[in-house]
Coordinates of C-alpha atoms in Angstrom, one line a residue:
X1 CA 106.4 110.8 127.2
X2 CA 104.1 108.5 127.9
X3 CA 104.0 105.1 125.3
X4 CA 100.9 104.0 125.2
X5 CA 100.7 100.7 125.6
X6 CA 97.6 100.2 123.8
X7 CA 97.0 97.5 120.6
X8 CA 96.5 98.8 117.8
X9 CA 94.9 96.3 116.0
X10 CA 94.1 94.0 119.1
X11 CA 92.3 94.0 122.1
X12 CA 93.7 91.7 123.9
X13 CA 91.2 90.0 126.3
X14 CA 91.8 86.8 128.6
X15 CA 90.3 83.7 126.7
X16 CA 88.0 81.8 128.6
X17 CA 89.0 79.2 129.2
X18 CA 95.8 62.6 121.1
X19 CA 101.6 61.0 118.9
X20 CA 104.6 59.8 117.5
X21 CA 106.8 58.0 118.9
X22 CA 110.0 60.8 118.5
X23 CA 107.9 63.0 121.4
X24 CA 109.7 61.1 124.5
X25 CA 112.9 61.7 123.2
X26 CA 112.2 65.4 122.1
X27 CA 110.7 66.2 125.2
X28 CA 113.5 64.6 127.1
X29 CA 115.9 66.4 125.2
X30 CA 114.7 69.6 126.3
X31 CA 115.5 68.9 129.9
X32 CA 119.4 67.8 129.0
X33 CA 120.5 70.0 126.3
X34 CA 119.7 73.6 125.1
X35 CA 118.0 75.1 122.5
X36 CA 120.1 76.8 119.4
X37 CA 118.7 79.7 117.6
X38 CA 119.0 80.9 114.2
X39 CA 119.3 83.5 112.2
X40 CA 115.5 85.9 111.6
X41 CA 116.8 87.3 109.0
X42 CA 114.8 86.2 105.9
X43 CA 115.7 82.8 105.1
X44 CA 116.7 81.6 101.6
X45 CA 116.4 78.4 99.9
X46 CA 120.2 78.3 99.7
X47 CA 122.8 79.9 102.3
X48 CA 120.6 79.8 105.1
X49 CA 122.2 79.3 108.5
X50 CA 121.8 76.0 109.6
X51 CA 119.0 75.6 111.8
X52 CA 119.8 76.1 115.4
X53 CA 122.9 78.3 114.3
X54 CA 122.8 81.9 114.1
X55 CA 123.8 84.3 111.1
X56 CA 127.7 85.6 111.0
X57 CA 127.8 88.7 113.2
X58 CA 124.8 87.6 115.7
X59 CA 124.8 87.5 118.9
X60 CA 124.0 83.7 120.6
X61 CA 120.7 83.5 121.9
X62 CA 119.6 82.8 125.5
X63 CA 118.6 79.7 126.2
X64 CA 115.0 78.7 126.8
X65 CA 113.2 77.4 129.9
X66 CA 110.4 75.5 131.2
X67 CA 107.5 77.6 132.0
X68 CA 104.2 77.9 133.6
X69 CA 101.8 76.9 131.3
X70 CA 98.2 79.0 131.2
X71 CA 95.8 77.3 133.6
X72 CA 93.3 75.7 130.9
X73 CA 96.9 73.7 129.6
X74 CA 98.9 72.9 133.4
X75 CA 98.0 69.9 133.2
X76 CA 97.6 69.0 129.2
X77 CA 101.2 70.5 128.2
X78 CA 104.9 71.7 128.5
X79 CA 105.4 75.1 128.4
X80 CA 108.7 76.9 127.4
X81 CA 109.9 80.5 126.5
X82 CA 112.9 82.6 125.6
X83 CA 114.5 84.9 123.4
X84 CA 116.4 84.7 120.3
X85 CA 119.1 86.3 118.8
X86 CA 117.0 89.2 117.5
X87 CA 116.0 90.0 120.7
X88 CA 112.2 88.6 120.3
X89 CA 111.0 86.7 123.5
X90 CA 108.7 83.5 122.0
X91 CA 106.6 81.1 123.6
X92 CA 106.3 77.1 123.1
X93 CA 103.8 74.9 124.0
X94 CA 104.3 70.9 123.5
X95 CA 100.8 68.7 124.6
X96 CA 101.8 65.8 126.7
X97 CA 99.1 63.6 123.9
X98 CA 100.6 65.7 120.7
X99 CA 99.4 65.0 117.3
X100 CA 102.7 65.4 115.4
X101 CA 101.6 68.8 113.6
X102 CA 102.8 72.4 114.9
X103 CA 101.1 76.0 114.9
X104 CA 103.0 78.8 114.6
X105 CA 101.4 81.7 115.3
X106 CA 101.9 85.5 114.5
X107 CA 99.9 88.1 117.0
X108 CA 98.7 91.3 116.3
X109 CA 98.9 94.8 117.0
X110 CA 101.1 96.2 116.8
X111 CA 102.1 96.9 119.9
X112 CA 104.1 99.9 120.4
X113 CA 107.5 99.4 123.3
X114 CA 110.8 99.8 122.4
X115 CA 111.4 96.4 122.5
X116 CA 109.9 92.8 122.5
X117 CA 106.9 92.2 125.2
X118 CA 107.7 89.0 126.7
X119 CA 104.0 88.2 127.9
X120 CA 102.9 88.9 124.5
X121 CA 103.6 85.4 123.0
X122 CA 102.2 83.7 126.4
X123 CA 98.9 85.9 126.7
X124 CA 98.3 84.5 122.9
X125 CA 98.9 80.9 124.0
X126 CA 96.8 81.0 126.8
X127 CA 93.7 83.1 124.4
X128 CA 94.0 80.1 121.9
X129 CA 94.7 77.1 124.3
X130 CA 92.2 75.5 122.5
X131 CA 94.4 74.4 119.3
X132 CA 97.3 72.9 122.2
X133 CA 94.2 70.9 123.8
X134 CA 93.3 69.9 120.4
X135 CA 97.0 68.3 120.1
X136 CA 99.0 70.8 118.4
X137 CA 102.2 71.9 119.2
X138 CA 102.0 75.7 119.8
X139 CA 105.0 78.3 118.8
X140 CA 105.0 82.2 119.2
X141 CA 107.1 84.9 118.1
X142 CA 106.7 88.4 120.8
X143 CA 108.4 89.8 117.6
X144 CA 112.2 91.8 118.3
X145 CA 110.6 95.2 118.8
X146 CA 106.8 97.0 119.4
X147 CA 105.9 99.4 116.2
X148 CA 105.0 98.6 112.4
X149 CA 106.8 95.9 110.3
X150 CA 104.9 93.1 108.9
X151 CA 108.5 91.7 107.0
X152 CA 110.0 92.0 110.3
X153 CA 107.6 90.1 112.1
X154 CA 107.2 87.6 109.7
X155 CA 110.5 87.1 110.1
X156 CA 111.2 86.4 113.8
X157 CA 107.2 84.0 113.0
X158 CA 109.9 82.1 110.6
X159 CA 112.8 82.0 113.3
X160 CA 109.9 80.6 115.7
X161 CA 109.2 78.1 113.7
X162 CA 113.2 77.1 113.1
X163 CA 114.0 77.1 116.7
X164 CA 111.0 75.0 117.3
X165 CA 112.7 72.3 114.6
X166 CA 115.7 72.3 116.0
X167 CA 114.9 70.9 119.6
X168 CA 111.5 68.9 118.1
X169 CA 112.8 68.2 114.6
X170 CA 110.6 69.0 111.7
X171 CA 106.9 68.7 112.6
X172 CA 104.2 65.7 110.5
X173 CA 102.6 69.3 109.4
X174 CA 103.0 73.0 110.4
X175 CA 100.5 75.3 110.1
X176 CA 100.5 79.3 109.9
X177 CA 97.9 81.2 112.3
X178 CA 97.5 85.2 112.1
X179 CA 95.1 87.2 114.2
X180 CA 94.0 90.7 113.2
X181 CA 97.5 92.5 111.9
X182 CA 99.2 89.1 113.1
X183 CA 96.7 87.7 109.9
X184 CA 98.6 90.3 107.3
X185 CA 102.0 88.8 109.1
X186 CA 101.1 85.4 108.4
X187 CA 100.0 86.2 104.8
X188 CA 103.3 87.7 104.4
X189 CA 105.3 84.6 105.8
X190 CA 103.9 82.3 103.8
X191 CA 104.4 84.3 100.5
X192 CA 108.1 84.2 101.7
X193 CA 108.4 81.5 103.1
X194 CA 106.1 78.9 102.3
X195 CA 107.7 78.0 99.0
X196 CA 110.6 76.6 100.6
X197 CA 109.2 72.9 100.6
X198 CA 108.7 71.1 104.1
X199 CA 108.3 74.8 106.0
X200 CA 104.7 75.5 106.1
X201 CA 101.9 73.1 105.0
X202 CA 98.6 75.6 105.4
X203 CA 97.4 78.8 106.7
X204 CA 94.9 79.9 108.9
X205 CA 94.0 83.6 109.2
X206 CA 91.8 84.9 112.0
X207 CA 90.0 88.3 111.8
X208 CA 92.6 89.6 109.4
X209 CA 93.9 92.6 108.6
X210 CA 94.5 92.0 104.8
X211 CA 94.2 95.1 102.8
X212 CA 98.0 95.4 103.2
X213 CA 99.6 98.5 104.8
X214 CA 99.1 100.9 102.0
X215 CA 95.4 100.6 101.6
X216 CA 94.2 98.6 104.8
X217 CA 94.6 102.2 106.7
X218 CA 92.9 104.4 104.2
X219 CA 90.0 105.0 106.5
X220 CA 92.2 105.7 109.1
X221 CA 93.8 108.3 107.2
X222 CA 90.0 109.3 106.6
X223 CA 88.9 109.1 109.9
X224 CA 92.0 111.5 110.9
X225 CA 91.1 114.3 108.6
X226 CA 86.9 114.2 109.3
X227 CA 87.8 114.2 113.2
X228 CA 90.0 117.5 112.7
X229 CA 87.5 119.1 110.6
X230 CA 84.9 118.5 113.5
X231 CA 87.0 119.0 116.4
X232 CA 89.7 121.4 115.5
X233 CA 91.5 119.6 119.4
X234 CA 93.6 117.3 118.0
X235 CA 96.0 119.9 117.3
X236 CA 94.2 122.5 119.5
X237 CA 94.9 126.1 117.8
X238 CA 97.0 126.9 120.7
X239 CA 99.5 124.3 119.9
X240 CA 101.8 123.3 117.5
X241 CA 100.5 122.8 114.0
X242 CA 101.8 119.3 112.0
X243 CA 100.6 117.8 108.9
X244 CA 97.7 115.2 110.1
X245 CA 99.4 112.1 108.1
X246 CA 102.4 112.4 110.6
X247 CA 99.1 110.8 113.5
X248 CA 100.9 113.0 116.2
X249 CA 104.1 115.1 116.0
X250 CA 107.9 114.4 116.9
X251 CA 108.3 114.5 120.5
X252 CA 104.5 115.4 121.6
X253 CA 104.0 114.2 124.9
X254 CA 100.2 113.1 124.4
X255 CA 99.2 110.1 126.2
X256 CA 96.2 107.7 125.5
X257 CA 94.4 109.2 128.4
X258 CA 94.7 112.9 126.6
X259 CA 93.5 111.8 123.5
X260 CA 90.6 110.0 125.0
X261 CA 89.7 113.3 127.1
X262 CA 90.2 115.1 123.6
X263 CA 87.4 112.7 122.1
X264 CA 85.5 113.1 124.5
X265 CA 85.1 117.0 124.8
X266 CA 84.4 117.1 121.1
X267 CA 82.1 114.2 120.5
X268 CA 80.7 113.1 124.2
X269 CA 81.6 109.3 123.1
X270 CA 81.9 108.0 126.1
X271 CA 78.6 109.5 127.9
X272 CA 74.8 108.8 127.5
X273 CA 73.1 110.2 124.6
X274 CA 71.3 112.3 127.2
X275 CA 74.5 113.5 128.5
X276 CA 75.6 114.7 125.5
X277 CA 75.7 118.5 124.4
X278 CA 73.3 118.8 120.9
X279 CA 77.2 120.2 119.2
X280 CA 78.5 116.9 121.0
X281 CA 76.1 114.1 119.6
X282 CA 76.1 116.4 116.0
X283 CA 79.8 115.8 115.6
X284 CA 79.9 112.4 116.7
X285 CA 77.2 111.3 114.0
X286 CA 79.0 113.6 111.4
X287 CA 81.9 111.5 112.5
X288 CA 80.9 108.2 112.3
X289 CA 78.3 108.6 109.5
X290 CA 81.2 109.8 107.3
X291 CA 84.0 107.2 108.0
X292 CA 81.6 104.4 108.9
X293 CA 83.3 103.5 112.4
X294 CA 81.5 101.6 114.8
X295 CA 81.2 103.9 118.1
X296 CA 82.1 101.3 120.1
X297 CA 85.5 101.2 118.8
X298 CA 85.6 104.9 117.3
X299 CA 88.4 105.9 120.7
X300 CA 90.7 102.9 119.6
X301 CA 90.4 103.7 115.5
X302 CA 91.4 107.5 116.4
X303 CA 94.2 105.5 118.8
X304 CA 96.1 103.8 115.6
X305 CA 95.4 107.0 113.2
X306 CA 97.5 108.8 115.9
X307 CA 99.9 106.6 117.9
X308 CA 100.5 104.2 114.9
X309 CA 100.6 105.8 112.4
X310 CA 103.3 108.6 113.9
X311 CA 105.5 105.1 114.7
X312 CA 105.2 104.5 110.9
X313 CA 105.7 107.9 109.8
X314 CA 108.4 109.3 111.9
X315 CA 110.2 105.5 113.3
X316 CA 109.8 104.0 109.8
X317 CA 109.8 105.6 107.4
X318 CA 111.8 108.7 108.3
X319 CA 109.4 111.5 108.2
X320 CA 107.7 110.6 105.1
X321 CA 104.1 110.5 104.4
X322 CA 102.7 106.9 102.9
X323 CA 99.3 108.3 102.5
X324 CA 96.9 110.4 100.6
X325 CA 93.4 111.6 100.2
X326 CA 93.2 113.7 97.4
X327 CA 90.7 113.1 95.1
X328 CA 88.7 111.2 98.1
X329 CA 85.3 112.9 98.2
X330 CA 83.1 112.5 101.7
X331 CA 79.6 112.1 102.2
X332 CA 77.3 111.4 104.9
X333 CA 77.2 114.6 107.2
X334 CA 75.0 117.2 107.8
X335 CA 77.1 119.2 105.0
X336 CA 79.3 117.1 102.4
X337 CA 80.2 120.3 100.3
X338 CA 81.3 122.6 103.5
X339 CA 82.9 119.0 104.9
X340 CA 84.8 118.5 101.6
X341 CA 85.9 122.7 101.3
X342 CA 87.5 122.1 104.9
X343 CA 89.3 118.5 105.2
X344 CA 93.0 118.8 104.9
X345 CA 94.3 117.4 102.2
X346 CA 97.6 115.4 100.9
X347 CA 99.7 113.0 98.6
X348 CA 102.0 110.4 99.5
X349 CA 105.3 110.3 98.7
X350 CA 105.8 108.1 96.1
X351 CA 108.9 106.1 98.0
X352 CA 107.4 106.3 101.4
X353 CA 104.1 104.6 99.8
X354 CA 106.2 102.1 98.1
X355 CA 108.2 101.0 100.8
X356 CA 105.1 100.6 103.3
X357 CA 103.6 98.7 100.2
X358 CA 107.2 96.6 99.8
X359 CA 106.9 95.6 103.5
X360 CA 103.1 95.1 104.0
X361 CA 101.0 94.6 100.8
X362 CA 100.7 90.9 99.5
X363 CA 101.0 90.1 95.8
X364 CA 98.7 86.7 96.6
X365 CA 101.1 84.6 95.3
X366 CA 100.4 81.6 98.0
X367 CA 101.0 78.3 97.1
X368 CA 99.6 77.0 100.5
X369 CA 95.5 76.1 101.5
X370 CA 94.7 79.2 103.2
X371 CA 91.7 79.0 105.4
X372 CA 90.2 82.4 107.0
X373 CA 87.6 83.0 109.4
X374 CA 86.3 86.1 109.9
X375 CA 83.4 87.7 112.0
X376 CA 80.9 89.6 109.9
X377 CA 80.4 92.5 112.6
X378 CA 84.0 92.9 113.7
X379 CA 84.5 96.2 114.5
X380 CA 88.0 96.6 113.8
X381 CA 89.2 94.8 111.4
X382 CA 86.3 94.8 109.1
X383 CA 84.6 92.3 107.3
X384 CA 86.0 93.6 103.5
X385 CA 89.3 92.7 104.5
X386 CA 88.0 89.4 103.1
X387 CA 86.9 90.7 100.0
X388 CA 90.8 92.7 99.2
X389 CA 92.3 89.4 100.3
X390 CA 90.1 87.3 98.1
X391 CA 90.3 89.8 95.1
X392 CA 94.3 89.7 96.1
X393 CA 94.0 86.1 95.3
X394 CA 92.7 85.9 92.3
X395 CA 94.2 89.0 90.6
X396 CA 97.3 86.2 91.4
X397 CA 95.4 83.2 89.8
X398 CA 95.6 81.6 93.2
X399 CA 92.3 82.1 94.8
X400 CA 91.3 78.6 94.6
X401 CA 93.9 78.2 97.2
X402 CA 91.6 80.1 99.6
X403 CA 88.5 79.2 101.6
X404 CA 86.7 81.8 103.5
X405 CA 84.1 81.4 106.4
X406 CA 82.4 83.8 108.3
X407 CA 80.6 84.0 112.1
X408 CA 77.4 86.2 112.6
X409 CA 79.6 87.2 116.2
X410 CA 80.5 91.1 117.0
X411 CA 84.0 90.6 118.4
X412 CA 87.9 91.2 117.0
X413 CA 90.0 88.8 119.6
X414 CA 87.7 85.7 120.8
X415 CA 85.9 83.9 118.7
X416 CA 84.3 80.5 120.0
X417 CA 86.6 78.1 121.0
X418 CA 84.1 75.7 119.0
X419 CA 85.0 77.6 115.9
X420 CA 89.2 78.1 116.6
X421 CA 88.7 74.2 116.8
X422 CA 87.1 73.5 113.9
X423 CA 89.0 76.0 111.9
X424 CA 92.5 74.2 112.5
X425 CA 90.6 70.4 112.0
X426 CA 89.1 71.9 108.5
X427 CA 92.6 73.1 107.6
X428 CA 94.5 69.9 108.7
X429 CA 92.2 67.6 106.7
X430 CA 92.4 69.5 103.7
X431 CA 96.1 69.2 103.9
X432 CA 96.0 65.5 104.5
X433 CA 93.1 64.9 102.1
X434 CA 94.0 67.0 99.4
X435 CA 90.6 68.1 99.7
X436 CA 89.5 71.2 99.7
X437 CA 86.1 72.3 102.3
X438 CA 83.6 74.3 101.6
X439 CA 82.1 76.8 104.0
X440 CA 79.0 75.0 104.1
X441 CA 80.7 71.0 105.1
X442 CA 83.0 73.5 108.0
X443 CA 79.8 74.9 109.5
X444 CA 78.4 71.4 109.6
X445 CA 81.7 70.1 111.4
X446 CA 81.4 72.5 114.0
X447 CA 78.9 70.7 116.2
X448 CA 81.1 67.7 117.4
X449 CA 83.9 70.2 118.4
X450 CA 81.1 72.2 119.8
X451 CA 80.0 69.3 122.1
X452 CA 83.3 69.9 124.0
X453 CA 83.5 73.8 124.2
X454 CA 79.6 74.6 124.5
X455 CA 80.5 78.1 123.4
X456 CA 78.7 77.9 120.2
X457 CA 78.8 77.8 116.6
X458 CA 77.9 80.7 114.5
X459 CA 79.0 80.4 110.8
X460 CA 77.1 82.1 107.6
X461 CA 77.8 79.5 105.3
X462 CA 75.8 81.9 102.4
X463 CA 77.7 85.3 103.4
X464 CA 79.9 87.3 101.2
X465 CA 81.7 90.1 102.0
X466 CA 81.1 93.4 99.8
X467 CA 84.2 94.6 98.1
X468 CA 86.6 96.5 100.4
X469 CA 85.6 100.1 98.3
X470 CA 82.3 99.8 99.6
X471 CA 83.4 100.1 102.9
X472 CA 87.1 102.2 102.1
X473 CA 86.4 105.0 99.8
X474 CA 89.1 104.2 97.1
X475 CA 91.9 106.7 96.3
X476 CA 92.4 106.9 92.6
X477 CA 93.8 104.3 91.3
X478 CA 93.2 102.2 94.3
X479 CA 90.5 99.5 93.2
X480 CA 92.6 96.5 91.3
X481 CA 94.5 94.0 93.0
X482 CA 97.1 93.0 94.3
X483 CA 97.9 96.0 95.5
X484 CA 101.7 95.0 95.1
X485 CA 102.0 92.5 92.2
X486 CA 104.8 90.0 92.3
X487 CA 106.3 91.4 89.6
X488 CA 106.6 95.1 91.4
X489 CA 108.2 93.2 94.4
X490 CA 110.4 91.4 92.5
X491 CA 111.8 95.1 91.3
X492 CA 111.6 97.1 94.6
X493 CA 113.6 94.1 96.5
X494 CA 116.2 95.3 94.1
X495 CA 116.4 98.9 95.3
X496 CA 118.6 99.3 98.1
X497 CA 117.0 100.2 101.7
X498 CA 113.8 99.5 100.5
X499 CA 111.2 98.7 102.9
X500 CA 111.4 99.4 107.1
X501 CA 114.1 98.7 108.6
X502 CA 114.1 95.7 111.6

């Protein structure tokens, strides 16, 4: 079979584009001694391997090496990758004029190998160059393995930061940064382990995915079972038959390409309207009217609802079905009553649901300045992520921990460098300062950075995001949060196996 390669979350484009005195002797040390590694398991207050050592029955890790930096950073930084004992590849970045502080940063996806990408971690350095030429150190976990597992990857984020500790020492201040799925990663690693004092000191969440696993995918789920109805190719009649939460069956040999043919026989997607058979450009409005998917990223949605979510049904979680649309009513086509008379239909299984919630959902319980930024008109992760993250918060009581901005932009991966820059300047005052920034004082700051990039600054101080059922149509029971309360994971933790396994 053919793995498609393909994010799930993230596209991953090529971005366009001073220290205290213990940086001479940390950079010095890199060149005569090695780097230890530790263990990614999740680390405890107490018990925890010490850093640079890893866990009893772990392999030692290879060590790292000087590497090419990304052009926009040859001549501003060090560069340095390697693997740990989990088998994740990383990335580290030290500026030659660094400011002390450290970002560690979680990418998104997921991707979907059998193992850990080692470019992953260096494409995202060289996408958000900009925070290493605004004087931050830079550190980047390529994760042990492709497929679903936001505890896991928040993990091997924590081990990047430890390794990074261990040849540097501790950081002034070390910051979180999540993009897209990476953003539900970093939410995750800071509810585990930013309590521990001295790890983290803030958070900064890009274009998040932060509905959590068991609601964030709900319109996938939807989108699924309304592209079936329509297209009756994805099973074709002729092959096959599987329930439509598995995504794609055990063992089909279905490639990217073949699904994108598939979409493109039914609904004409990737033709002019003129091109398009009257059936054609009937089922792709049907489609998108119903599910409320952009076209423009309609191919890579129906992507995830099949390649993803078969890692997560038949890799993760065994065979079980985390999902459900009963009680979900549709509207928007040419024939809501025939459209609701046809979908499939499901329920989850109550343990498979509950160990996708267990790994993925966030109970808000942050004790950390979280800073988001989000573009209104993303296409893939939308907009109303903000709004269950915010709502996640505060059903916590720690929303005023959490400052949201917003960019009148159309894009998932690449924001303005002007804004990236900004974003991490906001969230290092308000560490320093104690105080917290509104959206309005952040747009204002955005000029002087903006002086250097020139690519812009585009922030809707006023905007709010709707809530995330205006744009997810609830399953019953689905509209208070948390979605996982502390208390719940507090009491699944103690169930053995719980969760996906590394």
């Amino acid at each position: 079979m053919t793995t498609p390669p393909a994010p799930a979350h993230d596209t991953r484009p090529t971005h366009r584009r001073s220290r205290p005195a213990v940086v001479a002797a940390a950079l010095a040390a890199v060149f005569l001694g090695t780097l230890g590694n530790v263990s990614a398991a999740p680390a405890r207050a107490a018990g925890e391997p010490p850093a640079g050592q890893p866990a009893a029955g772990q392999p030692a890790a290879g060590q790292p090496s000087v590497a090419d930096c990304p052009p926009a950073l040859a001549e501003k930084a060090t560069c340095y990758t390697g693997q740990d004992a989990s088998g994740a590849y990383y990335t580290m970045a030290v500026p030659h004029r660094w400011n002390g502080s450290l970002v560690v940063h979680a990418h998104g996806g997921p991707d979907l190998g059998d193992a850990s990408d080692p470019a992953r971690s260096t494409e995202d350095l060289e996408r958000w160059a900009v925070m290493v030429d605004q004087g931050y150190a830079w550190a980047a976990s390529s994760y042990r393995r492709g497929g679903y597992g936001a505890r896991m990857a928040a993990a091997d984020t924590e081990n990047v930061r430890r390794l990074f500790t261990h040849r540097f020492g501790r950081p002034e201040h070390t910051y979180l940064h999540g993009q897209s799925w990476g953003g539900n990663v970093a939410a995750k690693a800071a509810e585990t382990y930013g309590r521990r004092p001295g790890a983290y000191d803030g958070v900064l969440l890009t274009n998040g995915v932060l509905g959590g696993g068991s609601r964030g995918y709900d319109y996938r789920v939807d989108l699924r079972v309304v592209y079936q109805y329509y297209c009756h190719n994805h099973p074709r009649p002729s092959e096959p038959q599987y329930p439509l939460w598995q995504g794609l069956r055990p063992g089909s040999t279905m490639t990217t390409a073949g699904l994108r043919a598939r979409l493109q026989e039914c609904t004409g997607y990737a033709a002019e309207p003129a091109d398009r058979t009257r059936a054609q450009q009937r089922n792709l409005d049907d489609i998108l009217a119903v599910t409320g998917i952009p076209e423009r990223t309609l191919e890579s949605h129906l992507r995830f609802a099949t390649f993803t979510f078969r890692d997560i049904v038949t890799n993760r979680l065994g065979g079980r079905n985390p999902w459900s649309n009963r009680g979900v009513r549709y509207s928007g086509s040419h024939d809501d009553k025939a459209l609701n008379a046809g979908v499939e239909r499901f329920s989850a299984d109550p343990t498979a649901r509950r160990d996708l919630s267990w790994d993925s959902d966030l109970t808000g319980r942050v004790s950390l300045p979280v800073l988001t930024l989000h573009a209104i008109d993303d296409p893939t992760a939308f907009v109303e992520h903000e709004a269950a993250y915010r709502a996640t918060l505060r059903g916590a009581g720690r929303d005023r921990n959490l400052v949201q901005t917003f960019t009148r932009e159309h894009e998932h991966s690449s924001l303005s460098d002007s804004e990236y820059a900004t974003s991490i300047s906001a969230l290092d005052s308000w560490v320093r300062t104690g105080r917290r920034p509104s959206p309005r004082s952040i747009a204002d700051s955005c000029a002087a950075f903006d002086a250097t990039y020139g690519e812009g600054c585009f922030y809707d101080p006023g905007f709010r995001p709707s809530p995330y059922a205006s744009r997810v149509r609830p399953r019953p029971g689905g509209l208070a949060w948390p979605a996982m309360t502390a208390a719940q994971e507090r009491a699944w933790s103690r169930i053995e196996g719980v969760g996906i396994e590394p």
